[in-house]
Amino acid sequence: MVYLDSLSTRPMSTETRTARNTVLNSCLDAAQLESGLFTLRVPTGGGKTLAGLAFALKHAAIHGKRRVIIVAPYLTILEQTALGPIVITSNVQFFESLFSNKPGRCRKVHQIAQSVVLLDECQSLPPGLQAPTCTMLNQIAESWGATIVLMTATQPGWQKTDRFKKGLTEVREIIHDPTSLYKKMVRAQIHWPEKGTTLEWGEVALAARQHKQALTIVNTLKAARDLFTALSHLETPGLVHLSTALCPLHRRKVLDWARMALRSGEPCQVVSTQVIEAGVDIDFPVVFREMGPLDAILQAAGRCNREGLLPQQGNQPAGRVELFRSIDGKLPSDRWYKVGRSVLETIFLAGNRPPSLDDPLAIEEYFRHLQATGDLDEQEIDQLRFSFQFAEVADRYKLIDDSGVPVVIASWSETKDEVESLLADMVNRDFYQRKLVRHQVNMRYSEVIKRSRWITEDFPGVLVYRGPYDDQIGLLVDETTNTLLIV
């Protein structure tokens, strides 16, 4: 709570501060309620992560919970910790352990009992695993004495309905009037592209180059590299790149530099993949976003005028979010990502009713349409679990189709000596997890094979990469590869 108090001196608009205080006070009030399932529906930039943590700590103190577990979609900024009163882990580690049959993973699961679990940005889980995930969460809340909080700006419709009978039951809303909160926290205007318009990367670069400070988010690694190259040709000052082609420490350094440049009014042009959209606290006056699913667009909008400090223009919010379609048009291989963009284009935009930032009902409608396009238990996980086929369950419950392998980057010029020293001192896998995880990139198996001449196994199960690694864009991705892995 001392840390939360320290944030009161952080520069932000009065409206933003008032809204965040409302969220925090609602969380502290709700912490007194009995254990079970909760949802914390707060607009991006509304302070839900810290307010959720305040809920968890007070709830744990009142109800005698053993620990707090924070489950985040990407370990881009956070360092993973475990076996303490506060555990920070990834979606992949948390959920795949719940469905695993491997002793190493199963030994961790007992820690969830009598804990408070914060599922941050829960909309990032694949809809095709939604049903078994909800079945498991219901079981944890009902039988394990755990409290679970779903925290997101774009609630993915996990509650039980006539259409979704395996949804979460007896879920309590922490924010009593989320619609009012959303309206109070609109800090940016979204400008939707005209029907049928597409832009070359050079045109996107020219549009971004007109602004001293701007963030441009694209759908694939190759798109990020192509746009970065186009902006480089324009001699764009303050240009940096952010994606999973950079190791976590490299991403952290890029973000630290960008925050400093933004605060001091220096030129800052960030080209990023979706890695910046969830759980990254950064504030740009202008955001460009390639067309994608609605939840991704709303997350991108949350990086625009986040603190509400831009001078308002009449009755219109001062932040500006420009959406565009690239002529390249490539999307990640994930089916649900593609369907999400299609739902947005065909149902909302084609019907001339673009969703509004201040309308949670439109977000709910979007997810209803999205979920109706496929099976919410497409791997038949629940049927396999209840017939005790646990090995098959573990094999099928994967948040990422090709989970790949972690590879330590030992060729980034800034950390080469540090990594080699750590490798020389490594004694076991626990040491690896604590010290080297921030230096690793998750590669698909196909990428490992392509780069095998630069990869060695310096310790059993620990792969080390000593090949080309660019100081600006990290691993040079093969032309045919659109994505590395986010876990």
CSV table of C-alpha atoms in Angstrom, one decimal:
chain,number,residue,atom,x,y,z
A,1,MET,CA,0.0,0.0,0.0
A,2,VAL,CA,3.0,2.3,0.5
A,3,TYR,CA,3.8,1.9,-3.2
A,4,LEU,CA,0.3,2.6,-4.2
A,5,ASP,CA,0.4,5.8,-2.1
A,6,SER,CA,3.6,6.8,-3.9
A,7,LEU,CA,1.8,6.7,-7.2
A,8,SER,CA,-0.5,9.6,-6.1
A,9,THR,CA,2.3,12.0,-7.0
A,10,ARG,CA,2.6,10.7,-10.6
A,11,PRO,CA,1.5,13.3,-13.2
A,12,MET,CA,-2.0,12.6,-14.6
A,13,SER,CA,-5.2,14.5,-15.2
A,14,THR,CA,-7.6,15.0,-12.4
A,15,GLU,CA,-10.2,12.9,-14.3
A,16,THR,CA,-7.8,10.0,-14.6
A,17,ARG,CA,-6.7,10.2,-11.0
A,18,THR,CA,-10.4,10.3,-9.8
A,19,ALA,CA,-11.2,7.3,-12.0
A,20,ARG,CA,-8.2,5.3,-10.7
A,21,ASN,CA,-9.1,6.1,-7.1
A,22,THR,CA,-12.6,4.9,-7.8
A,23,VAL,CA,-11.2,1.6,-9.1
A,24,LEU,CA,-8.9,1.2,-6.1
A,25,ASN,CA,-11.6,2.0,-3.5
A,26,SER,CA,-14.0,-0.5,-5.2
A,27,CYS,CA,-11.3,-3.2,-5.0
A,28,LEU,CA,-10.6,-2.5,-1.3
A,29,ASP,CA,-14.3,-2.6,-0.5
A,30,ALA,CA,-14.8,-5.8,-2.4
A,31,ALA,CA,-11.8,-7.5,-0.7
A,32,GLN,CA,-14.0,-8.0,2.4
A,33,LEU,CA,-16.4,-10.3,0.4
A,34,GLU,CA,-16.2,-14.1,0.7
A,35,SER,CA,-13.9,-16.2,-1.5
A,36,GLY,CA,-14.9,-17.1,-5.0
A,37,LEU,CA,-14.9,-15.7,-8.5
A,38,PHE,CA,-14.7,-12.0,-9.3
A,39,THR,CA,-14.4,-9.8,-12.4
A,40,LEU,CA,-12.5,-6.5,-12.5
A,41,ARG,CA,-13.6,-4.8,-15.7
A,42,VAL,CA,-11.7,-1.5,-16.1
A,43,PRO,CA,-10.7,0.5,-19.2
A,44,THR,CA,-7.1,0.3,-20.3
A,45,GLY,CA,-5.0,2.7,-18.2
A,46,GLY,CA,-7.5,2.6,-15.3
A,47,GLY,CA,-5.0,1.1,-12.8
A,48,LYS,CA,-6.6,-2.3,-12.7
A,49,THR,CA,-3.4,-4.2,-12.1
A,50,LEU,CA,-2.3,-2.4,-9.0
A,51,ALA,CA,-5.9,-2.0,-7.7
A,52,GLY,CA,-6.3,-5.8,-8.3
A,53,LEU,CA,-3.1,-6.4,-6.3
A,54,ALA,CA,-4.5,-4.2,-3.5
A,55,PHE,CA,-7.7,-6.3,-3.5
A,56,ALA,CA,-5.6,-9.5,-3.4
A,57,LEU,CA,-3.4,-8.4,-0.5
A,58,LYS,CA,-6.4,-7.2,1.6
A,59,HIS,CA,-8.5,-10.2,0.7
A,60,ALA,CA,-5.7,-12.6,1.6
A,61,ALA,CA,-5.2,-10.9,5.0
A,62,ILE,CA,-8.9,-11.0,5.8
A,63,HIS,CA,-9.5,-14.5,4.7
A,64,GLY,CA,-6.2,-16.2,5.6
A,65,LYS,CA,-5.1,-16.9,2.0
A,66,ARG,CA,-1.6,-18.4,1.7
A,67,ARG,CA,-0.3,-16.4,-1.3
A,68,VAL,CA,-1.1,-14.2,-4.2
A,69,ILE,CA,-0.6,-15.5,-7.7
A,70,ILE,CA,-0.4,-13.0,-10.6
A,71,VAL,CA,-0.9,-14.6,-14.0
A,72,ALA,CA,0.2,-12.3,-16.9
A,73,PRO,CA,-0.1,-12.9,-20.7
A,74,TYR,CA,3.5,-12.2,-21.5
A,75,LEU,CA,6.7,-12.3,-19.5
A,76,THR,CA,8.0,-9.3,-21.5
A,77,ILE,CA,8.7,-7.1,-18.5
A,78,LEU,CA,8.1,-9.2,-15.4
A,79,GLU,CA,10.7,-11.5,-14.0
A,80,GLN,CA,9.1,-14.8,-13.0
A,81,THR,CA,9.2,-15.6,-9.3
A,82,ALA,CA,7.8,-18.5,-7.3
A,83,LEU,CA,7.5,-20.1,-3.9
A,84,GLY,CA,6.9,-16.9,-2.0
A,85,PRO,CA,3.8,-15.0,-0.8
A,86,ILE,CA,3.5,-13.3,-4.2
A,87,VAL,CA,4.1,-15.4,-7.3
A,88,ILE,CA,4.3,-13.9,-10.8
A,89,THR,CA,3.9,-16.3,-13.7
A,90,SER,CA,2.7,-16.5,-17.3
A,91,ASN,CA,-0.5,-17.9,-18.8
A,92,VAL,CA,1.5,-20.7,-20.3
A,93,GLN,CA,3.1,-21.8,-17.0
A,94,PHE,CA,-0.1,-21.4,-15.0
A,95,PHE,CA,-2.7,-23.0,-17.2
A,96,GLU,CA,-0.6,-25.7,-18.8
A,97,SER,CA,0.5,-26.8,-15.4
A,98,LEU,CA,-3.2,-27.2,-14.4
A,99,PHE,CA,-3.7,-29.5,-17.3
A,100,SER,CA,-0.4,-31.3,-17.2
A,101,ASN,CA,0.4,-34.9,-16.3
A,102,LYS,CA,4.1,-34.2,-15.8
A,103,PRO,CA,5.4,-34.5,-12.2
A,104,GLY,CA,7.5,-31.4,-12.3
A,105,ARG,CA,4.5,-29.2,-13.3
A,106,CYS,CA,2.0,-31.0,-11.1
A,107,ARG,CA,4.1,-30.5,-8.0
A,108,LYS,CA,3.5,-26.7,-8.3
A,109,VAL,CA,-0.3,-27.0,-8.6
A,110,HIS,CA,-1.0,-27.4,-4.8
A,111,GLN,CA,0.2,-23.9,-4.3
A,112,ILE,CA,-3.0,-22.6,-5.9
A,113,ALA,CA,-5.2,-23.9,-3.1
A,114,GLN,CA,-6.2,-21.2,-0.6
A,115,SER,CA,-4.6,-18.5,-2.8
A,116,VAL,CA,-5.8,-15.3,-4.5
A,117,VAL,CA,-5.2,-15.6,-8.3
A,118,LEU,CA,-5.2,-12.5,-10.4
A,119,LEU,CA,-5.7,-13.3,-14.1
A,120,ASP,CA,-4.4,-10.1,-15.8
A,121,GLU,CA,-5.6,-9.5,-19.4
A,122,CYS,CA,-7.5,-12.8,-19.4
A,123,GLN,CA,-8.9,-12.0,-22.8
A,124,SER,CA,-5.6,-13.1,-24.3
A,125,LEU,CA,-6.4,-16.8,-23.8
A,126,PRO,CA,-7.4,-18.7,-26.9
A,127,PRO,CA,-11.2,-18.9,-27.3
A,128,GLY,CA,-10.8,-22.6,-28.4
A,129,LEU,CA,-9.7,-23.4,-24.9
A,130,GLN,CA,-12.3,-21.3,-23.1
A,131,ALA,CA,-14.7,-24.1,-22.0
A,132,PRO,CA,-12.1,-26.3,-20.3
A,133,THR,CA,-10.4,-23.3,-18.8
A,134,CYS,CA,-13.7,-22.1,-17.2
A,135,THR,CA,-14.4,-25.7,-16.0
A,136,MET,CA,-11.0,-25.7,-14.3
A,137,LEU,CA,-11.5,-22.2,-12.8
A,138,ASN,CA,-14.9,-23.2,-11.4
A,139,GLN,CA,-13.3,-26.2,-9.8
A,140,ILE,CA,-10.5,-24.2,-8.2
A,141,ALA,CA,-12.8,-21.7,-6.8
A,142,GLU,CA,-15.4,-24.2,-5.5
A,143,SER,CA,-13.1,-27.0,-4.2
A,144,TRP,CA,-9.7,-25.5,-3.6
A,145,GLY,CA,-10.7,-22.5,-1.5
A,146,ALA,CA,-9.1,-20.1,-4.0
A,147,THR,CA,-10.3,-16.6,-5.0
A,148,ILE,CA,-10.0,-15.8,-8.7
A,149,VAL,CA,-10.1,-12.3,-10.2
A,150,LEU,CA,-10.5,-11.9,-14.0
A,151,MET,CA,-8.9,-8.5,-14.8
A,152,THR,CA,-9.3,-7.0,-18.3
A,153,ALA,CA,-10.6,-4.0,-20.2
A,154,THR,CA,-12.2,-6.3,-22.7
A,155,GLN,CA,-14.1,-9.0,-20.8
A,156,PRO,CA,-14.2,-12.1,-23.1
A,157,GLY,CA,-17.6,-13.5,-22.0
A,158,TRP,CA,-16.5,-16.3,-19.7
A,159,GLN,CA,-19.6,-16.2,-17.5
A,160,LYS,CA,-22.3,-19.0,-17.8
A,161,THR,CA,-25.1,-18.2,-20.2
A,162,ASP,CA,-27.8,-20.2,-22.1
A,163,ARG,CA,-25.3,-20.4,-25.0
A,164,PHE,CA,-22.2,-21.1,-22.9
A,165,LYS,CA,-23.3,-23.5,-20.2
A,166,LYS,CA,-19.7,-24.3,-19.2
A,167,GLY,CA,-19.0,-20.7,-18.2
A,168,LEU,CA,-18.0,-19.4,-14.8
A,169,THR,CA,-20.7,-19.4,-12.2
A,170,GLU,CA,-21.5,-16.9,-9.3
A,171,VAL,CA,-19.1,-14.3,-10.6
A,172,ARG,CA,-19.2,-11.0,-8.7
A,173,GLU,CA,-18.4,-7.6,-10.4
A,174,ILE,CA,-16.0,-5.5,-8.4
A,175,ILE,CA,-16.9,-2.3,-10.3
A,176,HIS,CA,-20.6,-1.7,-9.8
A,177,ASP,CA,-21.1,0.6,-12.8
A,178,PRO,CA,-18.4,-0.2,-15.5
A,179,THR,CA,-20.3,1.6,-18.2
A,180,SER,CA,-20.0,4.9,-16.4
A,181,LEU,CA,-16.3,4.3,-15.7
A,182,TYR,CA,-15.6,3.6,-19.3
A,183,LYS,CA,-17.3,6.9,-20.4
A,184,LYS,CA,-15.3,8.8,-17.8
A,185,MET,CA,-12.0,7.3,-19.0
A,186,VAL,CA,-12.1,8.0,-22.8
A,187,ARG,CA,-8.8,9.8,-23.5
A,188,ALA,CA,-8.4,9.2,-27.2
A,189,GLN,CA,-10.4,9.3,-30.4
A,190,ILE,CA,-10.3,6.3,-32.8
A,191,HIS,CA,-10.2,7.1,-36.5
A,192,TRP,CA,-11.4,4.1,-38.5
A,193,PRO,CA,-10.0,3.5,-42.0
A,194,GLU,CA,-12.3,4.2,-45.0
A,195,LYS,CA,-13.8,1.1,-46.6
A,196,GLY,CA,-11.4,-0.7,-49.0
A,197,THR,CA,-8.4,1.6,-48.3
A,198,THR,CA,-4.9,0.0,-47.9
A,199,LEU,CA,-1.5,1.6,-47.3
A,200,GLU,CA,2.0,0.7,-48.3
A,201,TRP,CA,4.6,0.6,-45.5
A,202,GLY,CA,6.2,3.7,-46.9
A,203,GLU,CA,2.8,5.5,-46.6
A,204,VAL,CA,2.4,4.4,-43.0
A,205,ALA,CA,6.0,5.5,-42.3
A,206,LEU,CA,5.3,9.0,-43.8
A,207,ALA,CA,2.1,9.3,-41.6
A,208,ALA,CA,4.0,8.4,-38.4
A,209,ARG,CA,7.0,10.5,-39.3
A,210,GLN,CA,4.8,13.6,-39.2
A,211,HIS,CA,4.6,13.3,-35.4
A,212,LYS,CA,7.5,13.9,-33.0
A,213,GLN,CA,6.3,11.0,-30.8
A,214,ALA,CA,4.2,8.1,-32.1
A,215,LEU,CA,3.7,4.4,-31.5
A,216,THR,CA,2.9,2.2,-34.5
A,217,ILE,CA,1.7,-1.4,-33.8
A,218,VAL,CA,1.6,-4.0,-36.6
A,219,ASN,CA,0.4,-7.6,-36.8
A,220,THR,CA,3.6,-9.5,-37.6
A,221,LEU,CA,7.3,-9.5,-37.0
A,222,LYS,CA,8.0,-9.1,-40.7
A,223,ALA,CA,5.7,-6.1,-40.8
A,224,ALA,CA,7.5,-4.5,-37.9
A,225,ARG,CA,10.8,-5.0,-39.6
A,226,ASP,CA,9.5,-3.6,-42.9
A,227,LEU,CA,8.0,-0.6,-41.3
A,228,PHE,CA,11.2,0.0,-39.2
A,229,THR,CA,13.2,-0.1,-42.4
A,230,ALA,CA,10.9,2.4,-44.1
A,231,LEU,CA,11.1,4.8,-41.2
A,232,SER,CA,14.9,4.3,-41.1
A,233,HIS,CA,15.1,5.4,-44.8
A,234,LEU,CA,13.2,8.6,-43.7
A,235,GLU,CA,16.0,9.2,-41.1
A,236,THR,CA,13.4,9.2,-38.4
A,237,PRO,CA,14.8,10.5,-35.1
A,238,GLY,CA,14.2,8.5,-31.9
A,239,LEU,CA,13.3,5.3,-33.8
A,240,VAL,CA,13.3,2.0,-31.9
A,241,HIS,CA,11.8,-1.5,-32.5
A,242,LEU,CA,10.0,-3.7,-30.1
A,243,SER,CA,9.0,-7.4,-30.6
A,244,THR,CA,9.6,-10.9,-29.4
A,245,ALA,CA,12.6,-10.9,-31.6
A,246,LEU,CA,14.3,-9.1,-28.7
A,247,CYS,CA,15.0,-10.9,-25.5
A,248,PRO,CA,13.1,-9.6,-22.4
A,249,LEU,CA,16.0,-7.5,-21.1
A,250,HIS,CA,16.4,-5.9,-24.5
A,251,ARG,CA,12.7,-5.1,-24.6
A,252,ARG,CA,12.8,-3.6,-21.1
A,253,LYS,CA,15.7,-1.4,-22.1
A,254,VAL,CA,13.9,-0.2,-25.2
A,255,LEU,CA,10.8,0.6,-23.1
A,256,ASP,CA,12.8,2.4,-20.4
A,257,TRP,CA,14.4,4.6,-23.0
A,258,ALA,CA,11.0,5.3,-24.7
A,259,ARG,CA,9.4,6.3,-21.4
A,260,MET,CA,12.3,8.6,-20.7
A,261,ALA,CA,12.1,10.2,-24.1
A,262,LEU,CA,8.3,10.6,-23.9
A,263,ARG,CA,8.6,12.3,-20.5
A,264,SER,CA,11.3,14.7,-21.6
A,265,GLY,CA,9.6,15.6,-24.9
A,266,GLU,CA,12.4,14.1,-27.1
A,267,PRO,CA,11.6,12.4,-30.4
A,268,CYS,CA,10.3,8.9,-29.9
A,269,GLN,CA,9.0,6.6,-32.7
A,270,VAL,CA,8.3,3.1,-31.6
A,271,VAL,CA,7.5,0.3,-34.1
A,272,SER,CA,6.1,-2.7,-32.3
A,273,THR,CA,4.2,-5.9,-32.6
A,274,GLN,CA,1.3,-6.8,-30.2
A,275,VAL,CA,3.9,-7.4,-27.5
A,276,ILE,CA,3.3,-3.8,-26.3
A,277,GLU,CA,-0.5,-4.1,-26.0
A,278,ALA,CA,-1.0,-5.9,-22.8
A,279,GLY,CA,0.4,-4.9,-19.4
A,280,VAL,CA,2.8,-2.3,-20.7
A,281,ASP,CA,2.5,1.1,-19.0
A,282,ILE,CA,3.5,3.7,-21.6
A,283,ASP,CA,1.8,6.9,-22.9
A,284,PHE,CA,2.0,8.2,-26.5
A,285,PRO,CA,0.1,11.2,-27.9
A,286,VAL,CA,-0.6,9.3,-31.2
A,287,VAL,CA,-0.9,5.6,-31.9
A,288,PHE,CA,-1.2,4.0,-35.3
A,289,ARG,CA,-2.6,0.5,-35.3
A,290,GLU,CA,-2.8,-2.0,-38.2
A,291,MET,CA,-6.3,-3.5,-38.3
A,292,GLY,CA,-6.7,-6.5,-36.1
A,293,PRO,CA,-9.2,-7.9,-33.6
A,294,LEU,CA,-11.2,-5.5,-31.5
A,295,ASP,CA,-9.7,-6.4,-28.2
A,296,ALA,CA,-6.2,-5.7,-29.7
A,297,ILE,CA,-7.3,-2.3,-31.0
A,298,LEU,CA,-8.7,-1.4,-27.6
A,299,GLN,CA,-5.4,-2.4,-25.9
A,300,ALA,CA,-3.5,-0.3,-28.4
A,301,ALA,CA,-5.8,2.7,-27.6
A,302,GLY,CA,-4.8,2.2,-24.0
A,303,ARG,CA,-1.3,3.3,-24.8
A,304,CYS,CA,-2.6,6.7,-26.1
A,305,ASN,CA,-3.0,9.7,-23.7
A,306,ARG,CA,-2.9,7.1,-21.0
A,307,GLU,CA,-2.5,9.6,-18.2
A,308,GLY,CA,-5.0,12.1,-19.8
A,309,LEU,CA,-2.5,14.9,-19.8
A,310,LEU,CA,-3.0,16.1,-23.4
A,311,PRO,CA,-5.0,19.4,-23.6
A,312,GLN,CA,-8.5,18.5,-24.5
A,313,GLN,CA,-9.9,19.9,-27.8
A,314,GLY,CA,-13.4,21.1,-27.0
A,315,ASN,CA,-15.5,18.1,-26.0
A,316,GLN,CA,-13.2,15.6,-27.9
A,317,PRO,CA,-10.5,13.6,-26.1
A,318,ALA,CA,-7.0,14.8,-27.2
A,319,GLY,CA,-5.4,11.4,-27.9
A,320,ARG,CA,-5.5,10.1,-31.5
A,321,VAL,CA,-5.6,6.5,-32.6
A,322,GLU,CA,-5.3,6.0,-36.3
A,323,LEU,CA,-6.3,2.6,-37.7
A,324,PHE,CA,-5.1,1.4,-41.1
A,325,ARG,CA,-5.1,-1.6,-43.4
A,326,SER,CA,-1.7,-2.5,-44.8
A,327,ILE,CA,-1.5,-3.6,-48.5
A,328,ASP,CA,0.6,-6.5,-47.1
A,329,GLY,CA,-2.3,-7.6,-45.0
A,330,LYS,CA,-0.5,-10.5,-43.3
A,331,LEU,CA,-1.9,-11.8,-40.0
A,332,PRO,CA,-0.5,-14.1,-37.3
A,333,SER,CA,-1.2,-17.7,-38.0
A,334,ASP,CA,-3.6,-17.9,-35.0
A,335,ARG,CA,-7.1,-18.7,-36.3
A,336,TRP,CA,-8.9,-16.7,-33.6
A,337,TYR,CA,-6.8,-13.6,-34.4
A,338,LYS,CA,-7.9,-13.8,-38.0
A,339,VAL,CA,-11.5,-14.4,-37.1
A,340,GLY,CA,-11.5,-11.5,-34.6
A,341,ARG,CA,-10.4,-9.1,-37.4
A,342,SER,CA,-13.1,-10.6,-39.7
A,343,VAL,CA,-15.8,-10.1,-37.1
A,344,LEU,CA,-14.8,-6.5,-36.6
A,345,GLU,CA,-14.7,-5.8,-40.4
A,346,THR,CA,-17.8,-7.7,-41.5
A,347,ILE,CA,-20.2,-7.2,-38.6
A,348,PHE,CA,-19.3,-3.8,-37.2
A,349,LEU,CA,-17.5,-1.8,-39.8
A,350,ALA,CA,-19.5,-3.1,-42.8
A,351,GLY,CA,-22.6,-2.3,-40.9
A,352,ASN,CA,-21.4,1.3,-40.4
A,353,ARG,CA,-21.3,1.0,-36.6
A,354,PRO,CA,-17.7,1.0,-35.4
A,355,PRO,CA,-17.4,0.1,-31.8
A,356,SER,CA,-16.8,3.0,-29.3
A,357,LEU,CA,-14.1,3.0,-26.6
A,358,ASP,CA,-16.8,3.9,-24.0
A,359,ASP,CA,-19.2,1.1,-24.7
A,360,PRO,CA,-18.5,-2.2,-22.9
A,361,LEU,CA,-21.8,-3.6,-24.4
A,362,ALA,CA,-20.2,-3.4,-27.8
A,363,ILE,CA,-17.2,-5.3,-26.5
A,364,GLU,CA,-19.5,-8.0,-25.1
A,365,GLU,CA,-21.3,-8.2,-28.5
A,366,TYR,CA,-18.0,-8.6,-30.3
A,367,PHE,CA,-17.0,-11.5,-28.1
A,368,ARG,CA,-20.4,-13.2,-28.6
A,369,HIS,CA,-19.9,-13.1,-32.3
A,370,LEU,CA,-16.3,-14.3,-32.0
A,371,GLN,CA,-17.2,-17.2,-29.8
A,372,ALA,CA,-20.1,-18.2,-32.2
A,373,THR,CA,-17.6,-18.8,-35.0
A,374,GLY,CA,-16.0,-21.9,-33.4
A,375,ASP,CA,-15.9,-24.6,-30.8
A,376,LEU,CA,-14.9,-23.3,-27.3
A,377,ASP,CA,-13.5,-26.7,-26.5
A,378,GLU,CA,-12.1,-27.5,-29.9
A,379,GLN,CA,-9.6,-30.1,-28.4
A,380,GLU,CA,-12.4,-31.9,-26.4
A,381,ILE,CA,-10.4,-31.3,-23.2
A,382,ASP,CA,-13.3,-31.7,-20.8
A,383,GLN,CA,-14.4,-35.0,-22.2
A,384,LEU,CA,-10.8,-36.3,-22.0
A,385,ARG,CA,-10.4,-35.0,-18.4
A,386,PHE,CA,-13.5,-36.7,-17.1
A,387,SER,CA,-12.5,-40.0,-18.8
A,388,PHE,CA,-9.1,-39.8,-17.0
A,389,GLN,CA,-7.1,-39.5,-20.2
A,390,PHE,CA,-4.6,-37.1,-18.6
A,391,ALA,CA,-1.7,-37.7,-20.9
A,392,GLU,CA,-3.9,-36.8,-23.9
A,393,VAL,CA,-5.2,-33.7,-22.0
A,394,ALA,CA,-1.7,-32.5,-21.4
A,395,ASP,CA,-0.8,-33.0,-25.0
A,396,ARG,CA,-3.9,-31.1,-26.3
A,397,TYR,CA,-4.1,-28.2,-23.9
A,398,LYS,CA,-1.6,-25.8,-25.4
A,399,LEU,CA,-2.0,-22.1,-25.4
A,400,ILE,CA,0.4,-21.9,-28.4
A,401,ASP,CA,0.2,-24.5,-31.1
A,402,ASP,CA,4.0,-24.7,-31.4
A,403,SER,CA,5.3,-24.0,-27.9
A,404,GLY,CA,8.9,-24.0,-29.2
A,405,VAL,CA,11.9,-23.9,-27.0
A,406,PRO,CA,13.6,-21.2,-24.9
A,407,VAL,CA,17.0,-20.2,-26.2
A,408,VAL,CA,19.5,-18.0,-24.3
A,409,ILE,CA,20.8,-15.1,-26.4
A,410,ALA,CA,24.6,-14.9,-25.9
A,411,SER,CA,25.3,-12.6,-28.9
A,412,TRP,CA,23.7,-9.3,-28.0
A,413,SER,CA,26.6,-6.9,-27.8
A,414,GLU,CA,25.3,-5.2,-24.5
A,415,THR,CA,25.0,-8.4,-22.5
A,416,LYS,CA,27.4,-10.9,-24.2
A,417,ASP,CA,30.0,-10.9,-21.4
A,418,GLU,CA,27.3,-11.0,-18.7
A,419,VAL,CA,25.6,-14.0,-20.3
A,420,GLU,CA,28.8,-15.9,-20.8
A,421,SER,CA,29.7,-15.3,-17.1
A,422,LEU,CA,26.3,-16.6,-16.0
A,423,LEU,CA,26.6,-19.7,-18.2
A,424,ALA,CA,30.0,-20.4,-16.7
A,425,ASP,CA,28.6,-20.2,-13.2
A,426,MET,CA,25.4,-22.1,-13.8
A,427,VAL,CA,24.8,-25.1,-11.5
A,428,ASN,CA,21.2,-26.2,-12.1
A,429,ARG,CA,17.9,-25.4,-13.8
A,430,ASP,CA,16.7,-23.3,-11.0
A,431,PHE,CA,19.7,-21.0,-11.5
A,432,TYR,CA,18.8,-20.9,-15.2
A,433,GLN,CA,15.2,-19.8,-14.4
A,434,ARG,CA,16.2,-17.1,-12.0
A,435,LYS,CA,19.2,-15.6,-13.9
A,436,LEU,CA,18.9,-16.4,-17.6
A,437,VAL,CA,15.2,-16.1,-18.4
A,438,ARG,CA,15.5,-12.4,-19.2
A,439,HIS,CA,18.1,-13.2,-21.8
A,440,GLN,CA,16.1,-15.8,-23.7
A,441,VAL,CA,13.9,-15.8,-26.8
A,442,ASN,CA,11.4,-18.6,-27.5
A,443,MET,CA,12.0,-20.1,-30.9
A,444,ARG,CA,9.8,-22.4,-32.8
A,445,TYR,CA,11.4,-25.7,-33.5
A,446,SER,CA,11.7,-24.9,-37.2
A,447,GLU,CA,13.7,-21.7,-36.3
A,448,VAL,CA,16.0,-23.8,-34.0
A,449,ILE,CA,16.8,-26.1,-36.9
A,450,LYS,CA,17.5,-23.2,-39.3
A,451,ARG,CA,19.9,-21.7,-36.7
A,452,SER,CA,21.4,-24.9,-35.5
A,453,ARG,CA,25.0,-24.0,-36.5
A,454,TRP,CA,24.8,-21.1,-33.9
A,455,ILE,CA,23.1,-23.1,-31.1
A,456,THR,CA,24.8,-25.3,-28.5
A,457,GLU,CA,23.5,-27.1,-25.5
A,458,ASP,CA,25.8,-25.7,-22.8
A,459,PHE,CA,24.0,-27.3,-20.0
A,460,PRO,CA,21.5,-30.2,-20.1
A,461,GLY,CA,18.3,-28.8,-21.5
A,462,VAL,CA,19.7,-25.2,-21.9
A,463,LEU,CA,20.2,-24.1,-25.5
A,464,VAL,CA,22.4,-21.1,-26.2
A,465,TYR,CA,22.4,-19.0,-29.3
A,466,ARG,CA,25.7,-17.2,-30.5
A,467,GLY,CA,24.6,-16.2,-34.0
A,468,PRO,CA,23.5,-12.9,-35.6
A,469,TYR,CA,21.6,-10.6,-33.2
A,470,ASP,CA,20.9,-7.0,-34.3
A,471,ASP,CA,21.2,-4.3,-31.7
A,472,GLN,CA,18.0,-2.7,-33.0
A,473,ILE,CA,15.7,-5.5,-34.2
A,474,GLY,CA,17.2,-8.5,-32.4
A,475,LEU,CA,17.0,-11.9,-34.1
A,476,LEU,CA,16.8,-11.5,-37.9
A,477,VAL,CA,13.6,-13.4,-38.7
A,478,ASP,CA,13.4,-15.5,-41.8
A,479,GLU,CA,11.4,-14.0,-44.6
A,480,THR,CA,8.8,-16.8,-44.5
A,481,THR,CA,8.2,-16.4,-40.7
A,482,ASN,CA,5.7,-13.9,-39.5
A,483,THR,CA,6.0,-14.6,-35.7
A,484,LEU,CA,8.3,-15.8,-33.0
A,485,LEU,CA,6.6,-16.9,-29.8
A,486,ILE,CA,5.0,-14.9,-27.0
A,487,VAL,CA,4.7,-16.8,-23.7
